[in-house]
XYZ file of C-alpha atoms in Angstrom:
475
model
C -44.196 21.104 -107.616
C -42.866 17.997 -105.743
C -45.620 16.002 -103.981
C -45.641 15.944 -99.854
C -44.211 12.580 -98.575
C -47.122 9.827 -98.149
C -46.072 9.282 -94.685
C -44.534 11.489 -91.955
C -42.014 9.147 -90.923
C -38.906 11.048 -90.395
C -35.760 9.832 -92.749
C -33.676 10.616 -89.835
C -33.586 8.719 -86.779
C -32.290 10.905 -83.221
C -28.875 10.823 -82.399
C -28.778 7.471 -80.242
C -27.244 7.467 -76.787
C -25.543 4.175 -77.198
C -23.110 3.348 -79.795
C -23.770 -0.167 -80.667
C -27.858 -0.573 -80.479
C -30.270 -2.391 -82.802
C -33.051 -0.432 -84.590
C -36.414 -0.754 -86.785
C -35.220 -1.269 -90.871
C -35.792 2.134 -92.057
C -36.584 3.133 -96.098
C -37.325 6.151 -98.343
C -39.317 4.472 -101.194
C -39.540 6.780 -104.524
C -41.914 5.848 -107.505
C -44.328 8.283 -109.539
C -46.684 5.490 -109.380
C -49.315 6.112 -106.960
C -50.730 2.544 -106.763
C -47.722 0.752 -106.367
C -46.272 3.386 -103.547
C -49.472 2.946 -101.769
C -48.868 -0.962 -101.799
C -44.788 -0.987 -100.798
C -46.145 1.323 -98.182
C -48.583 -1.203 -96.685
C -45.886 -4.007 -97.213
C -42.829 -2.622 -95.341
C -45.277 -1.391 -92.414
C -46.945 -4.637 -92.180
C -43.330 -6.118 -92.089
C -42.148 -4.037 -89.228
C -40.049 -1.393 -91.690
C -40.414 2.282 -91.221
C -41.732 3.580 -94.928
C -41.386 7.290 -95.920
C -42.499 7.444 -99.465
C -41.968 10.035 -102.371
C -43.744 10.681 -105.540
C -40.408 12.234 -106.983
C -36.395 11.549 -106.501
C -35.953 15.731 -105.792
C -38.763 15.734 -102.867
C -36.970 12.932 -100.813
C -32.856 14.774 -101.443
C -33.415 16.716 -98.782
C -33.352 14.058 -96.003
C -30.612 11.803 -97.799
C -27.421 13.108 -95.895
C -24.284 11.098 -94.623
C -26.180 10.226 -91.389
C -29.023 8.530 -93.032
C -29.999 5.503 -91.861
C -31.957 3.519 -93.886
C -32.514 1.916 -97.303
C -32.905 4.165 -100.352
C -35.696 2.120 -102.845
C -35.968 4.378 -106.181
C -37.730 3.369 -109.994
C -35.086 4.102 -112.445
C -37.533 5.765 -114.781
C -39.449 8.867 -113.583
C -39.659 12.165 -114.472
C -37.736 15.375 -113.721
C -34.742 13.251 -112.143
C -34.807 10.129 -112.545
C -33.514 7.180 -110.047
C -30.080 7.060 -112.434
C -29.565 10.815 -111.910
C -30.486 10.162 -107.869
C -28.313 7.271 -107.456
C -25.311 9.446 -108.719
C -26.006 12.030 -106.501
C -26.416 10.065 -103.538
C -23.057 8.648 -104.034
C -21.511 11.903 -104.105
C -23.216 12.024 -100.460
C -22.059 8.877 -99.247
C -21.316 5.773 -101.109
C -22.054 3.813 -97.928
C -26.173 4.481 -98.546
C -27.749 1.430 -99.848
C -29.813 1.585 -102.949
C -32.458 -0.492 -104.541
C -33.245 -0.072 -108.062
C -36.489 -0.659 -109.443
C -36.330 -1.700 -113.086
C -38.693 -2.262 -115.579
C -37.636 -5.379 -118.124
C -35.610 -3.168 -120.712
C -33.494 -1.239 -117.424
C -32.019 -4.426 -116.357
C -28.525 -4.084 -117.917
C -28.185 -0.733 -116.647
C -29.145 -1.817 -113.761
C -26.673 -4.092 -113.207
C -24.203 -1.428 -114.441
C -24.898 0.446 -111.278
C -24.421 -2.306 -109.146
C -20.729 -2.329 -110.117
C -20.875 0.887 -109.554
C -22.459 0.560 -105.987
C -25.799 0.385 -105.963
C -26.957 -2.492 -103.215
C -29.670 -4.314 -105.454
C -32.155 -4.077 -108.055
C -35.547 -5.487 -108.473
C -37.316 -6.279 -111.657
C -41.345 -5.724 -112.263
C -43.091 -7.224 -110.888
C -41.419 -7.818 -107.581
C -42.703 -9.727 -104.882
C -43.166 -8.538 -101.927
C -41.204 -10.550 -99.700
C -38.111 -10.028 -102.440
C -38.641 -6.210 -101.509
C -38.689 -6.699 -97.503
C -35.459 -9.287 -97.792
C -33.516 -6.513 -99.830
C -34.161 -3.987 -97.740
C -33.972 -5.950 -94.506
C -30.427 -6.995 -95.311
C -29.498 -3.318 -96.745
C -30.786 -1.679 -93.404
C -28.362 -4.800 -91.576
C -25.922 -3.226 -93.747
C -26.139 0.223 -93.262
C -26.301 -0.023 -89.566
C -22.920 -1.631 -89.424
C -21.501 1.310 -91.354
C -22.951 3.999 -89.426
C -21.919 2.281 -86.051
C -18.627 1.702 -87.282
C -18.189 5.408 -87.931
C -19.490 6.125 -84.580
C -17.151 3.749 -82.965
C -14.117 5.307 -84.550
C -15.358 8.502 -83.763
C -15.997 7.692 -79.894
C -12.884 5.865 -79.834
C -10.866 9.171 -80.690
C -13.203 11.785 -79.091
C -13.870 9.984 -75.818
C -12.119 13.058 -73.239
C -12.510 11.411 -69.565
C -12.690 14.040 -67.046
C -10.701 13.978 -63.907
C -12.609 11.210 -62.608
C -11.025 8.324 -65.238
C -14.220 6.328 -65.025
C -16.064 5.916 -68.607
C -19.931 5.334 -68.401
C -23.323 6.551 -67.924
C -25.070 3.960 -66.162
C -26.295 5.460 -62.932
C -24.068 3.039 -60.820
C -21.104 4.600 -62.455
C -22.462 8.387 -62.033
C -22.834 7.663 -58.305
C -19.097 6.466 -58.257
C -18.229 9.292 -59.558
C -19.711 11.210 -57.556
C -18.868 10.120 -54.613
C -15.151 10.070 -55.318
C -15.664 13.575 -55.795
C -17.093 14.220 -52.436
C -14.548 12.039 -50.475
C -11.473 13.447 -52.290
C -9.929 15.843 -49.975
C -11.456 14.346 -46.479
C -8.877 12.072 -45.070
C -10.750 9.127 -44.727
C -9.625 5.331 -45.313
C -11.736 4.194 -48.249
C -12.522 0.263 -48.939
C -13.043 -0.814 -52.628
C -14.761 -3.356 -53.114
C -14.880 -5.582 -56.807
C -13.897 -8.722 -58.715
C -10.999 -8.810 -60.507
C -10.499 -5.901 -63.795
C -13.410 -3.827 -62.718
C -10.817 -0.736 -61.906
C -10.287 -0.558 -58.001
C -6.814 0.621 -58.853
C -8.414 3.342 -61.248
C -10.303 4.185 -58.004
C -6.895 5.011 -55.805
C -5.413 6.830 -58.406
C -8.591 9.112 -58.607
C -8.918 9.722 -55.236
C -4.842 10.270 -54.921
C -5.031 12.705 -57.777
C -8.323 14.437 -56.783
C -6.709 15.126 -52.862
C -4.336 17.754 -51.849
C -1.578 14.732 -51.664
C -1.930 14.541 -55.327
C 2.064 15.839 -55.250
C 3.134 13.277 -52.923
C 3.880 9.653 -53.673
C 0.767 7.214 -54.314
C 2.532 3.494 -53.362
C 0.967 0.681 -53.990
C 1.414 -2.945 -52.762
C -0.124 -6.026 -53.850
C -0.600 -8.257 -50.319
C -1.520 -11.565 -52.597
C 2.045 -11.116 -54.346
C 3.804 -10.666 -51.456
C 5.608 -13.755 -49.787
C 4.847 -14.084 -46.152
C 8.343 -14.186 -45.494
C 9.096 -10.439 -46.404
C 5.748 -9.026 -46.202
C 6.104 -7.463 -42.521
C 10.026 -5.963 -43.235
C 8.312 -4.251 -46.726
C 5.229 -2.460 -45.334
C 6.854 -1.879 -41.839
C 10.673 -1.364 -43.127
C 13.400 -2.692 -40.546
C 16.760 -1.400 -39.176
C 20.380 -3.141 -40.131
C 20.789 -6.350 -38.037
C 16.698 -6.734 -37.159
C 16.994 -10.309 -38.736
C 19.162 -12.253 -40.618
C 20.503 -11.171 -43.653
C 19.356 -7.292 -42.421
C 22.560 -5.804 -43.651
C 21.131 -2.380 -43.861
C 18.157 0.011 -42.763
C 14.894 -0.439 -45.067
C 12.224 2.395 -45.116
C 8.627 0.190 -45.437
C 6.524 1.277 -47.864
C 3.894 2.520 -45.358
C 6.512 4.966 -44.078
C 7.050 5.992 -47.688
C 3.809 6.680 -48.324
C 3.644 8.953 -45.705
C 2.164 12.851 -46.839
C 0.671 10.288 -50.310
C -1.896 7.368 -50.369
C -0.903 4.221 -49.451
C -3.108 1.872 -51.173
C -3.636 -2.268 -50.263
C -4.450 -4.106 -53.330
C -5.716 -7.928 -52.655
C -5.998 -6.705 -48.821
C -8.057 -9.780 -48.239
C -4.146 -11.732 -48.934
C -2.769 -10.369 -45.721
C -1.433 -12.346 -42.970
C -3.152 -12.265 -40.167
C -0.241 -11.562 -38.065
C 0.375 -8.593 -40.490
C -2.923 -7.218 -40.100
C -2.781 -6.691 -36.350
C -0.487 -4.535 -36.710
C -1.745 -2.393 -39.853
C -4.568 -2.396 -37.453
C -2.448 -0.281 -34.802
C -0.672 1.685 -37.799
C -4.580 3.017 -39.180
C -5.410 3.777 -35.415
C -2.621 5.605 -34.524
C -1.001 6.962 -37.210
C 2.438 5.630 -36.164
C 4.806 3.132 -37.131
C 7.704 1.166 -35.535
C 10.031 -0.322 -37.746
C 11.387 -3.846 -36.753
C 14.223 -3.557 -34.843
C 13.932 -0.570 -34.001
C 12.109 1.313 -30.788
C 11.755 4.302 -32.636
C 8.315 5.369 -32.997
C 7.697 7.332 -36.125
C 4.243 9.269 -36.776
C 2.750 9.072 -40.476
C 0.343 11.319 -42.366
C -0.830 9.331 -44.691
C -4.338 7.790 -46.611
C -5.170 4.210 -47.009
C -7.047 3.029 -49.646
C -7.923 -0.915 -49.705
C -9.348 -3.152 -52.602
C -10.608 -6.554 -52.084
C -12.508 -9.077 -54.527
C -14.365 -9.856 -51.354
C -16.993 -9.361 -49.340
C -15.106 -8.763 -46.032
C -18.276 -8.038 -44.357
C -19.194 -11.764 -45.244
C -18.843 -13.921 -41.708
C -17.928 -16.944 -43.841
C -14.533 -14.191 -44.269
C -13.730 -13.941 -40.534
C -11.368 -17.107 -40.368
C -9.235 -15.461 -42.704
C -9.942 -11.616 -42.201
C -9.777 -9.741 -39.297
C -13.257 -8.435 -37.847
C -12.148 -5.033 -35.953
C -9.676 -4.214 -39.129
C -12.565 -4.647 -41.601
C -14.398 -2.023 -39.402
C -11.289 0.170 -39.522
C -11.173 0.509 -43.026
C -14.885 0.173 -43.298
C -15.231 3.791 -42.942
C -16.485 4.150 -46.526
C -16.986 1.610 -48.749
C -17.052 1.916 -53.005
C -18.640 -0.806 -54.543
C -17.411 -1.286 -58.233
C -20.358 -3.550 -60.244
C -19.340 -5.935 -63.207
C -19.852 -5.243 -66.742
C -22.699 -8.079 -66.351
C -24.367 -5.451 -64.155
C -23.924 -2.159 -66.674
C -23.913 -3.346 -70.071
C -25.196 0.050 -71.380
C -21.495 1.192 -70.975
C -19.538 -1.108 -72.625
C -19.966 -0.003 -76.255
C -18.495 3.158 -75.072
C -15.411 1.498 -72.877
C -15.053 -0.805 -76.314
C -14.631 2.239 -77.982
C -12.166 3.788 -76.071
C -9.737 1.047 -75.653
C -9.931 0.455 -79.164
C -9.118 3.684 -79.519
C -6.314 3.651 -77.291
C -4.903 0.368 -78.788
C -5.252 1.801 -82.084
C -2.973 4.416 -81.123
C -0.603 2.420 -79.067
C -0.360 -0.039 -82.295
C 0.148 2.440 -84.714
C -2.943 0.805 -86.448
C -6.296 1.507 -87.889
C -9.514 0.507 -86.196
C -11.010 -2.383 -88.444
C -14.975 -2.640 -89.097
C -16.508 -4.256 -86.443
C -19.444 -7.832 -87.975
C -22.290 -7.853 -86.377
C -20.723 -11.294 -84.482
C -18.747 -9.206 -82.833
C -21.260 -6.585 -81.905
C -23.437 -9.918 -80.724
C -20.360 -10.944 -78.455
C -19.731 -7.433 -76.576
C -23.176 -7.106 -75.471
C -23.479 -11.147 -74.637
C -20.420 -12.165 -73.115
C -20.725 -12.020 -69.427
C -16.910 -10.612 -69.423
C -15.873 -12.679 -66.222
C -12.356 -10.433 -66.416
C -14.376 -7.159 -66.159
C -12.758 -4.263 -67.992
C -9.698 -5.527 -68.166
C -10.888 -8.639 -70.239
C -12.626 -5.940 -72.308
C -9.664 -4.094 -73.057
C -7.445 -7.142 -74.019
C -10.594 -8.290 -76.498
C -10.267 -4.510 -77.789
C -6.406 -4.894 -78.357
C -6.826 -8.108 -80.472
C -9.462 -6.716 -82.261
C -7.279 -3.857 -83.756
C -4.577 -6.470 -84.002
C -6.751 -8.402 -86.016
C -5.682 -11.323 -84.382
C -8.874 -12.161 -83.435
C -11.523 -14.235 -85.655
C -14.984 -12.860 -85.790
C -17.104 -14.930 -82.335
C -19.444 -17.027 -84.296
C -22.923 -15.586 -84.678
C -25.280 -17.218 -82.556
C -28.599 -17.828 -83.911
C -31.660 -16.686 -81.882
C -33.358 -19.262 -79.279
C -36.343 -20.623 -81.050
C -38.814 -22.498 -79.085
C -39.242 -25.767 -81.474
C -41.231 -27.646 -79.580
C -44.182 -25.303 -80.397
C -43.790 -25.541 -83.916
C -45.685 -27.896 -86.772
C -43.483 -30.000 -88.528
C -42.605 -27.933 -91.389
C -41.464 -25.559 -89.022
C -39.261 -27.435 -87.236
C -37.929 -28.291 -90.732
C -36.972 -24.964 -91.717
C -35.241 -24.609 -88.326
C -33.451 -27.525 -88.643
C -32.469 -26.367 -92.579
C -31.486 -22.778 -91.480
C -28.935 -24.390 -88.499
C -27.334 -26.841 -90.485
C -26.567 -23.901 -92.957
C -25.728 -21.739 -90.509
C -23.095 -24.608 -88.982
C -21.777 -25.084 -92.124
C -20.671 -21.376 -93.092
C -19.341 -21.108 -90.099
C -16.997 -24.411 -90.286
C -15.932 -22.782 -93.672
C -15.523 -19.711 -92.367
C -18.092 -18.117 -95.265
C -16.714 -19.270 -98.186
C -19.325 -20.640 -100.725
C -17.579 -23.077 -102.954
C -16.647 -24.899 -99.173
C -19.979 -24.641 -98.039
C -22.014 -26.025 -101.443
C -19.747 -28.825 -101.465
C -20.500 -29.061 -97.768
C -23.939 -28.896 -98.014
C -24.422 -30.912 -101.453
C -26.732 -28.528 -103.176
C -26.881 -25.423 -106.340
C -25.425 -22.463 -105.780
C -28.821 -20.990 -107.050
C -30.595 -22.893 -104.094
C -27.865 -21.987 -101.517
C -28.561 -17.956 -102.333
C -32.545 -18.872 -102.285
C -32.100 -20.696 -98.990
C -30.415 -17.498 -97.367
C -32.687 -15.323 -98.215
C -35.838 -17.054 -97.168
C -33.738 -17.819 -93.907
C -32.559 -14.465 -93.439
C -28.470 -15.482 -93.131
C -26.387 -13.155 -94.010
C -23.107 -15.106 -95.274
C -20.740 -12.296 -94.678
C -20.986 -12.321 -90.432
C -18.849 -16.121 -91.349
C -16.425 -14.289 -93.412
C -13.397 -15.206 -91.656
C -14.744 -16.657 -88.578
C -14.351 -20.576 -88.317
C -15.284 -22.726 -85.734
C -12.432 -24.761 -83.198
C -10.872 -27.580 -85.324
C -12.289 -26.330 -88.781
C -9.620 -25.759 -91.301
């Protein structure tokens, strides 16, 4: 009868709410040997690792599924099935599990066997201990990126937005929503306030879409594109003759957007001639073309973005005090990416998503350097930054951001310390001038390939985030 787990760990961790988010090294350790379970147990907990131990291969199957996330450690010989037998079956579950073989001095060749056959790594009694906490350490590292690659492929396809086109679950973002909801169908002027790519244009079309205008025209008009010259005759329209070169009657795009939603992008850009008289359009809902003495009344919505703070008094040289109250009337405030970082694993995934599809291309596996970058970069272009990166990504015209190595205070260490640190950056600064390959990098470095593999493990790199990823000016 198979033998209750030592520990009550559970193999599977809860479905996460994030999509890219780092977690404890998990294992399921197998051996029939009592004494040596007992001491990996002690080991892995006293290194941090979540342990769930089994006496037999056929008591731990059971949690083993595709959505595993941890390390499978198994001795090769043990009764009933043995860790041959559970290796085989596991792959028939998912290749992608990692598993460490345990192998007594005669199991070595076919241990190696199963590493061309799959099987992460293999350790020979007796083991140290900190050879069983590196292998499994670096298999976790490895298992993680698979199952976050499958969930980013599967968000990136499966991601529905509502009828509010905002993704994200921060609570900034749920407010936003929520109040576009409210304010939909009330014909109210709406200010948006953001810097540049955080979706204030996303915001007019909502609102347009959401309102009973949502079959009239939604016009748009950039005021910072606009030359001061012609801004006046396109939002006001003119009548043949009104100036030179007037040949025939314009309708202004104001006029146009009358029954639809006109919406100011850059509003902060406008003239300051111009924006008396928007002033006197918002207040009375009429228009007078130039040229023209006709007065003509409009039924329309206004919805203006700025990347300012027009409330600012340092503004009021350039932007109109009573206009800013006019169009005050309620305010959206979009926040950087900087300021709700908890949603861009999610946005990641949908624009890879959508470039995938819009490229006719696969989404690639995402290194843990570029994991590092979305949730470090301060993304200065917002979401629209973001969704370029995405783009290049599934291009794959985009080397890997180096890894940066965690901040390490040195000048609290002892000497010897220091020296290790020292060691581990110049190897780390050499992979990534060669962009991970190992002949470049021993010839770089001067030393055995034997030492080079002993020096990564005892500094925990892990060569393959360089794979591909050089640094400016290497070749």
């Amino acid at each position: 009868m198979p033998r209750a787990p030592d520990t009550h760990t559970p193999a599977s961790a809860p479905n996460r709410e994030h999509i890219l988010r780092p977690a404890v090294a998990h294992a399921v350790f197998i051996d029939d040997d009592d004494e040596l379970r007992r001491a990996a147990i002690q080991t892995l907990k006293l290194h941090g690792i979540s342990v769930e131990a089994h006496a037999s291969a056929r008591a731990a199957l059971p949690a083993l599924n595709r959505d595993f996330d941890g390390v499978v450690v198994t001795d090769i010989r043990m009764p009933d099935m043995d860790g041959l037998e559970l290796f085989q079956r596991l792959r028939d579950i998912d290749p992608d599990i990692p598993v460490i073989l345990i192998t007594g001095h005669g199991d070595i060749a076919t241990a190696v066997q199963c590493m061309r056959e799959g099987a992460y790594d293999f350790l020979s009694k007796p083991y140290p201990a900190d050879r069983l906490v590196a292998a499994i350490t670096h298999a976790a590292e490895k298992r993680r990126l698979v199952l976050e690659n499958r969930r980013l492929r599967d968000a990136a396809f499966a991601i529905d937005a509502d009828e509010i086109p905002f993704i994200g679950s921060t609570p900034a973002m749920q407010r936003i929503k929520q109040t576009l909801r409210h304010i939909a169908d009330a014909d109210v002027d709406v200010l948006v306030e953001g810097e540049t790519g955080t979706g204030k244009e996303v915001v007019a079309t909502a609102l347009h879409r959401l309102s009973r205008r949502r079959n009239r025209a939604l016009v748009a008009i950039n005021c910072g594109a606009l030359p001061e010259s012609v801004i006046e005759s396109e939002l006001f329209g003119h009548e043949a003759g009104a100036f030179t070169g007037a040949q025939k009657k314009r309708i202004g795009r104001i006029e146009h957007a009358s029954g639809g939603t006109l919406f100011l992008d850059e509003i902060e850009s406008m003239p300051l001639a111009v924006q008396v008289k928007l002033l006197r359009v918002l207040e009375s809902r009429q228009i007078t073309p130039l040229g023209s003495n006709e007065v003509r009344n409009l039924d329309l919505r206004v919805v203006a973005a700025t990347k300012e703070d027009l409330g600012n008094p340092a503004i009021r040289a350039k932007f109109r005090e009573d206009l800013f109250y006019r169009l005050n009337v309620v305010t959206i405030r979009l926040p950087p990416l900087r300021e709700r970082r908890e949603d861009i694993p999610l946005l990641f995934a949908h624009y890879l998503g959508h470039a995938s599809r819009r490229f006719h291309r696969d989404i690639p596996d995402m290194p843990a350097s570029i994991r590092q970058h979305l949730m470090t970069h301060d993304w200065p272009g917002n979401v629209r930054e973001l969704a370029h990166f995405a783009e290049r990504v599934v291009l794959g015209v985009l080397n890997a951001p180096e890894p940066e190595p965690l901040p390490v205070p040195t000048q609290t260490m002892s000497l010897p310390e220091r020296i290790e640190h020292y060691e581990a950056q110049l190897i780390r600064d050499a992979l990534a001038a060669h962009g991970g390959d190992v002949k470049a990098t021993l010839d770089a470095l001067g030393i055995p390939r034997k030492t080079f593999y002993d020096k990564l493990q005892r500094h925990g790199i892990d060569r393959q985030q360089y794979v591909g990823a050089t640094t400016p000016g290497s070749v």
